Amino acid sequence: MTHAITVEESRQLDAKTINEIGIPSLVLMERAGLKIYENMLDNNNLDLDNILILAGTGNNGGDALVVARLLYTHGYKVHTLTVGNPAHASDDHVTQAKICDYYQIPKVFLDEKFDKYTTIVDGLFGSGLSRNVGGDFATAIDKANAAKAAIHAIDIPSGLNGDTGEVMGTAIKATSTSTIAYPKVGMLKDAAKPYTGKLYVDDIGIYRGNQFEGE
Ligand SMILES: NC(=O)C1=CN([C@@H]2O[C@H](COP(=O)(O)OP(=O)(O)OC[C@H]3O[C@@H](n4cnc5c(N)ncnc54)[C@H](O)[C@@H]3O)[C@@H](O)[C@H]2O)[C@H](O)CC1
Ligand SMILES: [K+]
Protein backbone atom coordinates (compact mmCIF):
# COMPACT_ATOMS: atom_id res chain seq x y z
CA MET A 1 0.00 0.00 0.00
CA THR A 2 1.43 3.37 -1.03
CA HIS A 3 2.24 5.59 1.94
CA ALA A 4 -0.11 8.58 1.65
CA ILE A 5 -0.08 11.82 3.63
CA THR A 6 -2.45 14.69 4.35
CA VAL A 7 -2.03 18.08 2.72
CA GLU A 8 -0.97 19.55 6.07
CA GLU A 9 1.66 16.82 6.48
CA SER A 10 2.87 17.61 2.97
CA ARG A 11 3.26 21.28 3.81
CA GLN A 12 5.04 20.39 7.09
CA LEU A 13 7.49 18.07 5.31
CA ASP A 14 8.17 20.80 2.71
CA ALA A 15 8.76 23.33 5.51
CA LYS A 16 11.07 21.01 7.49
CA THR A 17 13.09 20.20 4.36
CA ILE A 18 13.53 23.89 3.53
CA ASN A 19 13.70 25.61 6.90
CA GLU A 20 15.30 22.97 9.16
CA ILE A 21 17.32 20.72 6.88
CA GLY A 22 18.21 23.60 4.60
CA ILE A 23 17.48 22.44 1.06
CA PRO A 24 16.49 25.67 -0.74
CA SER A 25 12.90 25.75 -2.02
CA LEU A 26 14.12 26.64 -5.51
CA VAL A 27 16.25 23.47 -5.55
CA LEU A 28 13.14 21.45 -4.68
CA MET A 29 11.16 23.27 -7.35
CA GLU A 30 13.81 22.55 -10.00
CA ARG A 31 13.89 18.87 -8.95
CA ALA A 32 10.07 18.72 -9.06
CA GLY A 33 9.99 20.32 -12.50
CA LEU A 34 12.59 17.90 -13.86
CA LYS A 35 10.70 14.85 -12.51
CA ILE A 36 7.38 16.14 -13.90
CA TYR A 37 9.02 16.77 -17.30
CA GLU A 38 10.40 13.21 -17.26
CA ASN A 39 6.99 11.79 -16.26
CA MET A 40 5.40 13.58 -19.23
CA LEU A 41 7.94 12.16 -21.68
CA ASP A 42 7.37 8.70 -20.19
CA ASN A 43 3.58 8.91 -20.54
CA ASN A 44 2.48 7.55 -23.94
CA ASN A 45 -1.01 8.92 -23.25
CA LEU A 46 0.26 12.47 -23.72
CA ASP A 47 0.64 13.96 -27.21
CA LEU A 48 3.33 16.61 -26.68
CA ASP A 49 2.83 18.23 -30.08
CA ASN A 50 1.38 21.51 -28.74
CA ILE A 51 1.43 22.19 -24.98
CA LEU A 52 -0.42 24.74 -22.85
CA ILE A 53 0.92 25.37 -19.34
CA LEU A 54 -1.69 26.62 -16.83
CA ALA A 55 0.19 28.34 -13.99
CA GLY A 56 -1.23 29.75 -10.77
CA THR A 57 0.78 32.43 -8.96
CA GLY A 58 2.04 30.13 -6.19
CA ASN A 59 4.67 27.39 -6.14
CA ASN A 60 2.43 24.91 -7.95
CA GLY A 61 2.55 27.45 -10.77
CA GLY A 62 6.30 27.76 -10.20
CA ASP A 63 6.67 24.01 -10.79
CA ALA A 64 4.63 24.40 -13.98
CA LEU A 65 6.91 27.17 -15.26
CA VAL A 66 9.95 24.92 -14.71
CA VAL A 67 8.18 22.28 -16.82
CA ALA A 68 7.42 24.93 -19.47
CA ARG A 69 11.09 25.93 -19.66
CA LEU A 70 12.34 22.30 -19.82
CA LEU A 71 9.88 21.45 -22.60
CA TYR A 72 10.72 24.65 -24.51
CA THR A 73 14.50 24.18 -24.25
CA HIS A 74 14.08 20.65 -25.59
CA GLY A 75 12.28 21.88 -28.69
CA TYR A 76 8.63 21.39 -27.73
CA LYS A 77 5.98 23.94 -28.72
CA VAL A 78 4.85 25.56 -25.45
CA HIS A 79 2.62 28.46 -24.39
CA THR A 80 2.04 29.61 -20.79
CA LEU A 81 -1.19 30.98 -19.32
CA THR A 82 -0.81 32.49 -15.85
CA VAL A 83 -4.00 32.83 -13.77
CA GLY A 84 -4.19 35.02 -10.66
CA ASN A 85 -2.90 38.34 -9.43
CA PRO A 86 0.80 38.72 -10.28
CA ALA A 87 1.16 41.00 -7.24
CA HIS A 88 0.42 37.94 -5.07
CA ALA A 89 2.96 35.71 -6.81
CA SER A 90 5.34 33.71 -4.61
CA ASP A 91 9.06 34.54 -4.74
CA ASP A 92 9.88 31.23 -6.42
CA HIS A 93 7.10 31.75 -8.97
CA VAL A 94 8.57 35.18 -9.83
CA THR A 95 12.02 33.62 -10.27
CA GLN A 96 10.66 30.99 -12.64
CA ALA A 97 8.60 33.53 -14.58
CA LYS A 98 11.76 35.58 -15.19
CA ILE A 99 13.55 32.49 -16.52
CA CYS A 100 10.62 31.84 -18.90
CA ASP A 101 10.90 35.47 -20.00
CA TYR A 102 14.63 34.98 -20.71
CA TYR A 103 13.61 32.28 -23.20
CA GLN A 104 10.71 34.45 -24.42
CA ILE A 105 8.29 31.52 -24.00
CA PRO A 106 5.04 32.82 -25.54
CA LYS A 107 2.21 33.79 -23.20
CA VAL A 108 -1.52 33.50 -23.84
CA PHE A 109 -4.49 34.72 -21.84
CA LEU A 110 -7.77 33.35 -20.58
CA ASP A 111 -9.64 34.15 -23.82
CA GLU A 112 -7.33 31.67 -25.58
CA LYS A 113 -8.97 28.78 -27.44
CA PHE A 114 -7.79 25.60 -25.68
CA ASP A 115 -8.78 23.23 -28.49
CA LYS A 116 -5.60 23.79 -30.50
CA TYR A 117 -3.49 22.21 -27.74
CA THR A 118 -2.73 18.50 -27.53
CA THR A 119 -1.66 18.48 -23.86
CA ILE A 120 -2.46 20.88 -21.01
CA VAL A 121 -0.32 21.03 -17.84
CA ASP A 122 -2.26 21.91 -14.67
CA GLY A 123 -0.16 24.02 -12.32
CA LEU A 124 -2.99 26.19 -10.92
CA PHE A 125 -3.08 24.94 -7.31
CA GLY A 126 -1.47 22.17 -5.34
CA SER A 127 -1.27 21.88 -1.55
CA GLY A 128 -2.24 25.55 -1.23
CA LEU A 129 -5.89 25.08 -2.26
CA SER A 130 -7.82 26.50 0.66
CA ARG A 131 -11.38 27.20 -0.55
CA ASN A 132 -13.83 26.50 -3.35
CA VAL A 133 -12.54 27.50 -6.76
CA GLY A 134 -14.21 30.41 -8.54
CA GLY A 135 -13.59 33.22 -11.01
CA ASP A 136 -10.79 32.94 -13.53
CA PHE A 137 -9.46 29.75 -11.90
CA ALA A 138 -12.81 27.99 -12.38
CA THR A 139 -12.94 29.27 -15.96
CA ALA A 140 -9.47 27.88 -16.68
CA ILE A 141 -10.34 24.50 -15.13
CA ASP A 142 -13.65 24.21 -16.99
CA LYS A 143 -12.06 25.21 -20.31
CA ALA A 144 -9.29 22.65 -19.80
CA ASN A 145 -11.78 19.90 -18.96
CA ALA A 146 -13.90 20.80 -22.02
CA ALA A 147 -10.93 20.77 -24.40
CA LYS A 148 -9.93 17.61 -26.25
CA ALA A 149 -6.35 17.85 -24.91
CA ALA A 150 -5.11 15.39 -22.29
CA ILE A 151 -4.27 17.05 -18.97
CA HIS A 152 -1.19 16.35 -16.82
CA ALA A 153 -1.66 17.69 -13.28
CA ILE A 154 1.09 18.82 -10.89
CA ASP A 155 0.99 17.55 -7.30
CA ILE A 156 -2.81 17.57 -6.88
CA PRO A 157 -5.37 18.05 -9.68
CA SER A 158 -6.44 21.67 -9.20
CA GLY A 159 -9.74 21.99 -7.37
CA LEU A 160 -9.50 18.53 -5.80
CA ASN A 161 -9.35 18.46 -2.00
CA GLY A 162 -6.14 16.55 -1.28
CA ASP A 163 -7.49 15.21 2.04
CA THR A 164 -11.04 14.17 1.14
CA GLY A 165 -10.86 13.62 -2.63
CA GLU A 166 -13.86 15.94 -2.99
CA VAL A 167 -14.27 18.52 -5.74
CA MET A 168 -14.01 22.11 -4.42
CA GLY A 169 -16.44 23.75 -6.83
CA THR A 170 -14.75 22.41 -9.95
CA ALA A 171 -11.62 20.32 -10.49
CA ILE A 172 -9.22 19.27 -13.22
CA LYS A 173 -9.94 15.85 -14.70
CA ALA A 174 -6.36 14.75 -15.35
CA THR A 175 -5.15 11.98 -17.64
CA SER A 176 -2.16 11.73 -15.31
CA THR A 177 -0.75 13.42 -12.22
CA SER A 178 2.82 13.90 -10.93
CA THR A 179 2.42 14.13 -7.16
CA ILE A 180 5.33 15.40 -5.08
CA ALA A 181 6.96 13.14 -2.48
CA TYR A 182 3.86 11.13 -1.48
CA PRO A 183 0.27 10.77 -2.72
CA LYS A 184 -2.14 12.86 -0.66
CA VAL A 185 -4.74 10.68 1.07
CA GLY A 186 -7.69 12.11 -0.88
CA MET A 187 -6.06 11.22 -4.19
CA LEU A 188 -6.23 7.49 -3.39
CA LYS A 189 -9.99 7.46 -2.80
CA ASP A 190 -12.16 5.87 -5.51
CA ALA A 191 -14.03 9.16 -6.08
CA ALA A 192 -10.72 10.86 -6.95
CA LYS A 193 -9.73 8.46 -9.75
CA PRO A 194 -11.44 10.44 -12.58
CA TYR A 195 -9.45 13.49 -11.44
CA THR A 196 -5.98 12.03 -10.81
CA GLY A 197 -5.68 9.59 -13.73
CA LYS A 198 -2.37 7.70 -13.86
CA LEU A 199 -0.35 8.65 -10.77
CA TYR A 200 3.41 9.30 -10.75
CA VAL A 201 4.98 9.77 -7.29
CA ASP A 202 8.09 11.93 -7.53
CA ASP A 203 10.84 11.76 -4.89
CA ILE A 204 12.50 15.19 -4.91
CA GLY A 205 14.43 14.83 -1.64
CA ILE A 206 11.65 15.95 0.72
CA TYR A 207 12.31 14.78 4.31
CA ARG A 208 11.01 11.19 4.59
CA GLY A 209 10.61 10.94 8.35
CA ASN A 210 13.11 9.80 10.98
CA GLN A 211 12.20 6.12 10.55
CA PHE A 212 13.54 6.31 6.99
CA GLU A 213 16.42 8.71 7.50
CA GLY A 214 18.18 6.74 10.21
CA GLU A 215 17.83 9.42 12.89
N1 LIG B 1 8.64 25.06 -1.48
C1 LIG B 1 7.81 24.06 -1.31
O1 LIG B 1 7.16 23.88 -0.30
C2 LIG B 1 7.61 23.19 -2.47
C3 LIG B 1 6.34 23.20 -3.01
N2 LIG B 1 6.11 22.60 -4.20
C4 LIG B 1 4.92 22.95 -4.96
O2 LIG B 1 4.27 24.04 -4.35
C5 LIG B 1 2.89 23.76 -4.16
C6 LIG B 1 2.36 24.55 -2.99
O3 LIG B 1 2.57 25.90 -3.34
P1 LIG B 1 1.85 27.10 -2.57
O4 LIG B 1 2.43 28.34 -3.15
O5 LIG B 1 1.94 26.86 -1.12
O6 LIG B 1 0.32 26.99 -2.96
P2 LIG B 1 -0.38 26.68 -4.35
O7 LIG B 1 0.55 27.01 -5.48
O8 LIG B 1 -0.97 25.33 -4.24
O9 LIG B 1 -1.61 27.77 -4.34
C7 LIG B 1 -1.31 29.07 -4.74
C8 LIG B 1 -2.11 30.08 -3.97
O10 LIG B 1 -3.45 30.06 -4.41
C9 LIG B 1 -4.25 30.68 -3.42
N3 LIG B 1 -5.51 29.92 -3.37
C10 LIG B 1 -5.81 28.84 -2.63
N4 LIG B 1 -7.07 28.41 -2.90
C11 LIG B 1 -7.55 29.27 -3.82
C12 LIG B 1 -8.79 29.39 -4.52
N5 LIG B 1 -9.78 28.49 -4.31
N6 LIG B 1 -8.97 30.40 -5.41
C13 LIG B 1 -7.95 31.29 -5.62
N7 LIG B 1 -6.74 31.25 -5.02
C14 LIG B 1 -6.57 30.24 -4.13
C15 LIG B 1 -3.48 30.65 -2.11
O11 LIG B 1 -3.11 31.97 -1.79
C16 LIG B 1 -2.24 29.84 -2.49
O12 LIG B 1 -1.09 30.34 -1.82
C17 LIG B 1 2.84 22.28 -4.02
O13 LIG B 1 1.56 21.78 -4.32
C18 LIG B 1 3.90 21.82 -5.03
O14 LIG B 1 3.34 21.82 -6.33
C19 LIG B 1 7.24 21.99 -4.89
O15 LIG B 1 6.85 20.96 -5.70
C20 LIG B 1 8.26 21.40 -3.93
C21 LIG B 1 8.72 22.40 -2.97
K1 LIG C 1 -2.29 21.25 -9.81
mmCIF file of C-alpha atoms and ligand atoms in Angstrom:
data_model
loop_
_atom_site.group_PDB
_atom_site.id
_atom_site.type_symbol
_atom_site.label_atom_id
_atom_site.label_comp_id
_atom_site.label_asym_id
_atom_site.label_seq_id
_atom_site.Cartn_x
_atom_site.Cartn_y
_atom_site.Cartn_z
ATOM 1 C CA MET A 1 0.000 0.000 0.000
ATOM 2 C CA THR A 2 1.433 3.368 -1.032
ATOM 3 C CA HIS A 3 2.237 5.588 1.943
ATOM 4 C CA ALA A 4 -0.107 8.580 1.648
ATOM 5 C CA ILE A 5 -0.084 11.817 3.635
ATOM 6 C CA THR A 6 -2.450 14.691 4.354
ATOM 7 C CA VAL A 7 -2.029 18.085 2.717
ATOM 8 C CA GLU A 8 -0.968 19.554 6.067
ATOM 9 C CA GLU A 9 1.658 16.824 6.480
ATOM 10 C CA SER A 10 2.870 17.615 2.970
ATOM 11 C CA ARG A 11 3.264 21.284 3.815
ATOM 12 C CA GLN A 12 5.041 20.391 7.091
ATOM 13 C CA LEU A 13 7.487 18.071 5.308
ATOM 14 C CA ASP A 14 8.168 20.803 2.715
ATOM 15 C CA ALA A 15 8.757 23.332 5.508
ATOM 16 C CA LYS A 16 11.070 21.008 7.486
ATOM 17 C CA THR A 17 13.089 20.196 4.364
ATOM 18 C CA ILE A 18 13.534 23.887 3.527
ATOM 19 C CA ASN A 19 13.696 25.607 6.904
ATOM 20 C CA GLU A 20 15.302 22.970 9.164
ATOM 21 C CA ILE A 21 17.316 20.717 6.882
ATOM 22 C CA GLY A 22 18.210 23.602 4.596
ATOM 23 C CA ILE A 23 17.479 22.443 1.057
ATOM 24 C CA PRO A 24 16.492 25.672 -0.739
ATOM 25 C CA SER A 25 12.904 25.754 -2.018
ATOM 26 C CA LEU A 26 14.115 26.640 -5.509
ATOM 27 C CA VAL A 27 16.251 23.470 -5.552
ATOM 28 C CA LEU A 28 13.140 21.446 -4.678
ATOM 29 C CA MET A 29 11.160 23.272 -7.351
ATOM 30 C CA GLU A 30 13.808 22.546 -9.995
ATOM 31 C CA ARG A 31 13.887 18.867 -8.947
ATOM 32 C CA ALA A 32 10.072 18.722 -9.057
ATOM 33 C CA GLY A 33 9.992 20.317 -12.504
ATOM 34 C CA LEU A 34 12.586 17.898 -13.863
ATOM 35 C CA LYS A 35 10.699 14.855 -12.515
ATOM 36 C CA ILE A 36 7.376 16.135 -13.899
ATOM 37 C CA TYR A 37 9.018 16.773 -17.301
ATOM 38 C CA GLU A 38 10.402 13.208 -17.264
ATOM 39 C CA ASN A 39 6.994 11.787 -16.264
ATOM 40 C CA MET A 40 5.396 13.583 -19.232
ATOM 41 C CA LEU A 41 7.940 12.165 -21.684
ATOM 42 C CA ASP A 42 7.367 8.697 -20.189
ATOM 43 C CA ASN A 43 3.585 8.911 -20.540
ATOM 44 C CA ASN A 44 2.478 7.545 -23.935
ATOM 45 C CA ASN A 45 -1.014 8.921 -23.248
ATOM 46 C CA LEU A 46 0.264 12.471 -23.720
ATOM 47 C CA ASP A 47 0.635 13.958 -27.214
ATOM 48 C CA LEU A 48 3.333 16.605 -26.682
ATOM 49 C CA ASP A 49 2.832 18.233 -30.085
ATOM 50 C CA ASN A 50 1.382 21.507 -28.741
ATOM 51 C CA ILE A 51 1.426 22.188 -24.982
ATOM 52 C CA LEU A 52 -0.421 24.743 -22.847
ATOM 53 C CA ILE A 53 0.917 25.372 -19.340
ATOM 54 C CA LEU A 54 -1.691 26.625 -16.827
ATOM 55 C CA ALA A 55 0.193 28.337 -13.986
ATOM 56 C CA GLY A 56 -1.228 29.754 -10.772
ATOM 57 C CA THR A 57 0.776 32.434 -8.961
ATOM 58 C CA GLY A 58 2.035 30.128 -6.187
ATOM 59 C CA ASN A 59 4.673 27.394 -6.140
ATOM 60 C CA ASN A 60 2.434 24.908 -7.950
ATOM 61 C CA GLY A 61 2.553 27.448 -10.767
ATOM 62 C CA GLY A 62 6.301 27.761 -10.203
ATOM 63 C CA ASP A 63 6.669 24.012 -10.791
ATOM 64 C CA ALA A 64 4.625 24.400 -13.976
ATOM 65 C CA LEU A 65 6.909 27.173 -15.256
ATOM 66 C CA VAL A 66 9.951 24.924 -14.714
ATOM 67 C CA VAL A 67 8.177 22.278 -16.822
ATOM 68 C CA ALA A 68 7.423 24.932 -19.467
ATOM 69 C CA ARG A 69 11.092 25.931 -19.664
ATOM 70 C CA LEU A 70 12.340 22.304 -19.815
ATOM 71 C CA LEU A 71 9.884 21.446 -22.603
ATOM 72 C CA TYR A 72 10.718 24.648 -24.506
ATOM 73 C CA THR A 73 14.497 24.177 -24.254
ATOM 74 C CA HIS A 74 14.084 20.648 -25.591
ATOM 75 C CA GLY A 75 12.277 21.883 -28.690
ATOM 76 C CA TYR A 76 8.628 21.386 -27.734
ATOM 77 C CA LYS A 77 5.982 23.938 -28.721
ATOM 78 C CA VAL A 78 4.853 25.562 -25.449
ATOM 79 C CA HIS A 79 2.616 28.459 -24.388
ATOM 80 C CA THR A 80 2.044 29.610 -20.794
ATOM 81 C CA LEU A 81 -1.193 30.978 -19.323
ATOM 82 C CA THR A 82 -0.814 32.489 -15.851
ATOM 83 C CA VAL A 83 -3.998 32.828 -13.771
ATOM 84 C CA GLY A 84 -4.188 35.019 -10.657
ATOM 85 C CA ASN A 85 -2.904 38.336 -9.427
ATOM 86 C CA PRO A 86 0.804 38.719 -10.276
ATOM 87 C CA ALA A 87 1.156 40.999 -7.239
ATOM 88 C CA HIS A 88 0.420 37.935 -5.066
ATOM 89 C CA ALA A 89 2.963 35.711 -6.806
ATOM 90 C CA SER A 90 5.344 33.711 -4.606
ATOM 91 C CA ASP A 91 9.057 34.539 -4.736
ATOM 92 C CA ASP A 92 9.881 31.232 -6.419
ATOM 93 C CA HIS A 93 7.100 31.752 -8.966
ATOM 94 C CA VAL A 94 8.573 35.178 -9.831
ATOM 95 C CA THR A 95 12.018 33.617 -10.265
ATOM 96 C CA GLN A 96 10.661 30.988 -12.637
ATOM 97 C CA ALA A 97 8.600 33.532 -14.582
ATOM 98 C CA LYS A 98 11.757 35.581 -15.191
ATOM 99 C CA ILE A 99 13.548 32.492 -16.522
ATOM 100 C CA CYS A 100 10.622 31.837 -18.898
ATOM 101 C CA ASP A 101 10.897 35.469 -19.997
ATOM 102 C CA TYR A 102 14.629 34.976 -20.706
ATOM 103 C CA TYR A 103 13.606 32.277 -23.199
ATOM 104 C CA GLN A 104 10.710 34.448 -24.420
ATOM 105 C CA ILE A 105 8.289 31.524 -24.000
ATOM 106 C CA PRO A 106 5.045 32.824 -25.541
ATOM 107 C CA LYS A 107 2.206 33.792 -23.201
ATOM 108 C CA VAL A 108 -1.516 33.496 -23.838
ATOM 109 C CA PHE A 109 -4.489 34.721 -21.837
ATOM 110 C CA LEU A 110 -7.773 33.352 -20.582
ATOM 111 C CA ASP A 111 -9.639 34.149 -23.818
ATOM 112 C CA GLU A 112 -7.328 31.665 -25.583
ATOM 113 C CA LYS A 113 -8.974 28.777 -27.443
ATOM 114 C CA PHE A 114 -7.792 25.601 -25.683
ATOM 115 C CA ASP A 115 -8.782 23.228 -28.488
ATOM 116 C CA LYS A 116 -5.601 23.786 -30.501
ATOM 117 C CA TYR A 117 -3.492 22.210 -27.739
ATOM 118 C CA THR A 118 -2.730 18.502 -27.531
ATOM 119 C CA THR A 119 -1.665 18.482 -23.858
ATOM 120 C CA ILE A 120 -2.459 20.883 -21.009
ATOM 121 C CA VAL A 121 -0.323 21.026 -17.837
ATOM 122 C CA ASP A 122 -2.261 21.909 -14.668
ATOM 123 C CA GLY A 123 -0.161 24.024 -12.316
ATOM 124 C CA LEU A 124 -2.987 26.191 -10.916
ATOM 125 C CA PHE A 125 -3.079 24.938 -7.310
ATOM 126 C CA GLY A 126 -1.466 22.170 -5.342
ATOM 127 C CA SER A 127 -1.265 21.878 -1.550
ATOM 128 C CA GLY A 128 -2.240 25.546 -1.229
ATOM 129 C CA LEU A 129 -5.895 25.078 -2.264
ATOM 130 C CA SER A 130 -7.824 26.505 0.662
ATOM 131 C CA ARG A 131 -11.380 27.203 -0.554
ATOM 132 C CA ASN A 132 -13.832 26.502 -3.345
ATOM 133 C CA VAL A 133 -12.543 27.498 -6.759
ATOM 134 C CA GLY A 134 -14.213 30.414 -8.542
ATOM 135 C CA GLY A 135 -13.589 33.224 -11.005
ATOM 136 C CA ASP A 136 -10.785 32.942 -13.535
ATOM 137 C CA PHE A 137 -9.465 29.754 -11.901
ATOM 138 C CA ALA A 138 -12.808 27.993 -12.381
ATOM 139 C CA THR A 139 -12.942 29.268 -15.964
ATOM 140 C CA ALA A 140 -9.471 27.881 -16.685
ATOM 141 C CA ILE A 141 -10.336 24.503 -15.135
ATOM 142 C CA ASP A 142 -13.653 24.212 -16.985
ATOM 143 C CA LYS A 143 -12.057 25.215 -20.309
ATOM 144 C CA ALA A 144 -9.290 22.651 -19.798
ATOM 145 C CA ASN A 145 -11.785 19.896 -18.965
ATOM 146 C CA ALA A 146 -13.897 20.801 -22.020
ATOM 147 C CA ALA A 147 -10.927 20.774 -24.398
ATOM 148 C CA LYS A 148 -9.926 17.612 -26.255
ATOM 149 C CA ALA A 149 -6.354 17.848 -24.905
ATOM 150 C CA ALA A 150 -5.110 15.388 -22.294
ATOM 151 C CA ILE A 151 -4.267 17.045 -18.971
ATOM 152 C CA HIS A 152 -1.189 16.349 -16.816
ATOM 153 C CA ALA A 153 -1.656 17.694 -13.277
ATOM 154 C CA ILE A 154 1.093 18.825 -10.888
ATOM 155 C CA ASP A 155 0.993 17.549 -7.298
ATOM 156 C CA ILE A 156 -2.814 17.570 -6.876
ATOM 157 C CA PRO A 157 -5.365 18.054 -9.684
ATOM 158 C CA SER A 158 -6.439 21.673 -9.199
ATOM 159 C CA GLY A 159 -9.740 21.991 -7.368
ATOM 160 C CA LEU A 160 -9.501 18.531 -5.797
ATOM 161 C CA ASN A 161 -9.354 18.464 -2.003
ATOM 162 C CA GLY A 162 -6.139 16.552 -1.275
ATOM 163 C CA ASP A 163 -7.487 15.206 2.036
ATOM 164 C CA THR A 164 -11.040 14.174 1.137
ATOM 165 C CA GLY A 165 -10.863 13.624 -2.629
ATOM 166 C CA GLU A 166 -13.865 15.943 -2.989
ATOM 167 C CA VAL A 167 -14.268 18.524 -5.738
ATOM 168 C CA MET A 168 -14.007 22.108 -4.421
ATOM 169 C CA GLY A 169 -16.444 23.749 -6.832
ATOM 170 C CA THR A 170 -14.748 22.406 -9.951
ATOM 171 C CA ALA A 171 -11.619 20.323 -10.493
ATOM 172 C CA ILE A 172 -9.216 19.273 -13.221
ATOM 173 C CA LYS A 173 -9.937 15.846 -14.702
ATOM 174 C CA ALA A 174 -6.362 14.754 -15.349
ATOM 175 C CA THR A 175 -5.146 11.984 -17.636
ATOM 176 C CA SER A 176 -2.158 11.727 -15.314
ATOM 177 C CA THR A 177 -0.746 13.419 -12.216
ATOM 178 C CA SER A 178 2.819 13.895 -10.934
ATOM 179 C CA THR A 179 2.423 14.129 -7.159
ATOM 180 C CA ILE A 180 5.332 15.403 -5.079
ATOM 181 C CA ALA A 181 6.965 13.136 -2.478
ATOM 182 C CA TYR A 182 3.862 11.130 -1.480
ATOM 183 C CA PRO A 183 0.269 10.765 -2.722
ATOM 184 C CA LYS A 184 -2.145 12.863 -0.660
ATOM 185 C CA VAL A 185 -4.744 10.681 1.068
ATOM 186 C CA GLY A 186 -7.694 12.107 -0.879
ATOM 187 C CA MET A 187 -6.063 11.218 -4.187
ATOM 188 C CA LEU A 188 -6.231 7.492 -3.388
ATOM 189 C CA LYS A 189 -9.990 7.464 -2.804
ATOM 190 C CA ASP A 190 -12.165 5.868 -5.513
ATOM 191 C CA ALA A 191 -14.027 9.159 -6.081
ATOM 192 C CA ALA A 192 -10.719 10.863 -6.953
ATOM 193 C CA LYS A 193 -9.732 8.460 -9.754
ATOM 194 C CA PRO A 194 -11.442 10.441 -12.585
ATOM 195 C CA TYR A 195 -9.449 13.491 -11.435
ATOM 196 C CA THR A 196 -5.983 12.030 -10.808
ATOM 197 C CA GLY A 197 -5.678 9.591 -13.728
ATOM 198 C CA LYS A 198 -2.365 7.703 -13.859
ATOM 199 C CA LEU A 199 -0.349 8.647 -10.767
ATOM 200 C CA TYR A 200 3.409 9.298 -10.749
ATOM 201 C CA VAL A 201 4.978 9.770 -7.290
ATOM 202 C CA ASP A 202 8.088 11.935 -7.529
ATOM 203 C CA ASP A 203 10.839 11.758 -4.892
ATOM 204 C CA ILE A 204 12.496 15.194 -4.909
ATOM 205 C CA GLY A 205 14.428 14.827 -1.643
ATOM 206 C CA ILE A 206 11.646 15.947 0.719
ATOM 207 C CA TYR A 207 12.309 14.777 4.310
ATOM 208 C CA ARG A 208 11.014 11.193 4.590
ATOM 209 C CA GLY A 209 10.605 10.939 8.351
ATOM 210 C CA ASN A 210 13.114 9.803 10.977
ATOM 211 C CA GLN A 211 12.203 6.125 10.549
ATOM 212 C CA PHE A 212 13.541 6.310 6.989
ATOM 213 C CA GLU A 213 16.424 8.708 7.498
ATOM 214 C CA GLY A 214 18.176 6.737 10.209
ATOM 215 C CA GLU A 215 17.835 9.423 12.894
HETATM 216 N N1 LIG B 1 8.639 25.056 -1.484
HETATM 217 C C1 LIG B 1 7.814 24.056 -1.310
HETATM 218 O O1 LIG B 1 7.160 23.883 -0.296
HETATM 219 C C2 LIG B 1 7.609 23.195 -2.474
HETATM 220 C C3 LIG B 1 6.339 23.198 -3.012
HETATM 221 N N2 LIG B 1 6.112 22.603 -4.197
HETATM 222 C C4 LIG B 1 4.920 22.945 -4.961
HETATM 223 O O2 LIG B 1 4.270 24.043 -4.353
HETATM 224 C C5 LIG B 1 2.892 23.758 -4.160
HETATM 225 C C6 LIG B 1 2.359 24.546 -2.991
HETATM 226 O O3 LIG B 1 2.570 25.897 -3.344
HETATM 227 P P1 LIG B 1 1.847 27.096 -2.575
HETATM 228 O O4 LIG B 1 2.428 28.344 -3.149
HETATM 229 O O5 LIG B 1 1.940 26.862 -1.118
HETATM 230 O O6 LIG B 1 0.316 26.992 -2.962
HETATM 231 P P2 LIG B 1 -0.384 26.680 -4.354
HETATM 232 O O7 LIG B 1 0.553 27.006 -5.481
HETATM 233 O O8 LIG B 1 -0.973 25.329 -4.240
HETATM 234 O O9 LIG B 1 -1.611 27.766 -4.340
HETATM 235 C C7 LIG B 1 -1.312 29.065 -4.744
HETATM 236 C C8 LIG B 1 -2.107 30.075 -3.968
HETATM 237 O O10 LIG B 1 -3.451 30.057 -4.409
HETATM 238 C C9 LIG B 1 -4.253 30.675 -3.416
HETATM 239 N N3 LIG B 1 -5.507 29.925 -3.368
HETATM 240 C C10 LIG B 1 -5.813 28.836 -2.635
HETATM 241 N N4 LIG B 1 -7.068 28.412 -2.900
HETATM 242 C C11 LIG B 1 -7.547 29.272 -3.822
HETATM 243 C C12 LIG B 1 -8.792 29.387 -4.522
HETATM 244 N N5 LIG B 1 -9.776 28.486 -4.313
HETATM 245 N N6 LIG B 1 -8.972 30.404 -5.407
HETATM 246 C C13 LIG B 1 -7.952 31.292 -5.617
HETATM 247 N N7 LIG B 1 -6.740 31.254 -5.018
HETATM 248 C C14 LIG B 1 -6.567 30.243 -4.127
HETATM 249 C C15 LIG B 1 -3.477 30.647 -2.112
HETATM 250 O O11 LIG B 1 -3.110 31.969 -1.795
HETATM 251 C C16 LIG B 1 -2.239 29.841 -2.487
HETATM 252 O O12 LIG B 1 -1.091 30.342 -1.823
HETATM 253 C C17 LIG B 1 2.839 22.275 -4.019
HETATM 254 O O13 LIG B 1 1.561 21.776 -4.316
HETATM 255 C C18 LIG B 1 3.895 21.823 -5.030
HETATM 256 O O14 LIG B 1 3.344 21.816 -6.333
HETATM 257 C C19 LIG B 1 7.244 21.987 -4.890
HETATM 258 O O15 LIG B 1 6.846 20.958 -5.700
HETATM 259 C C20 LIG B 1 8.261 21.404 -3.933
HETATM 260 C C21 LIG B 1 8.722 22.402 -2.975
HETATM 261 K K K B 2 -2.292 21.254 -9.813
#
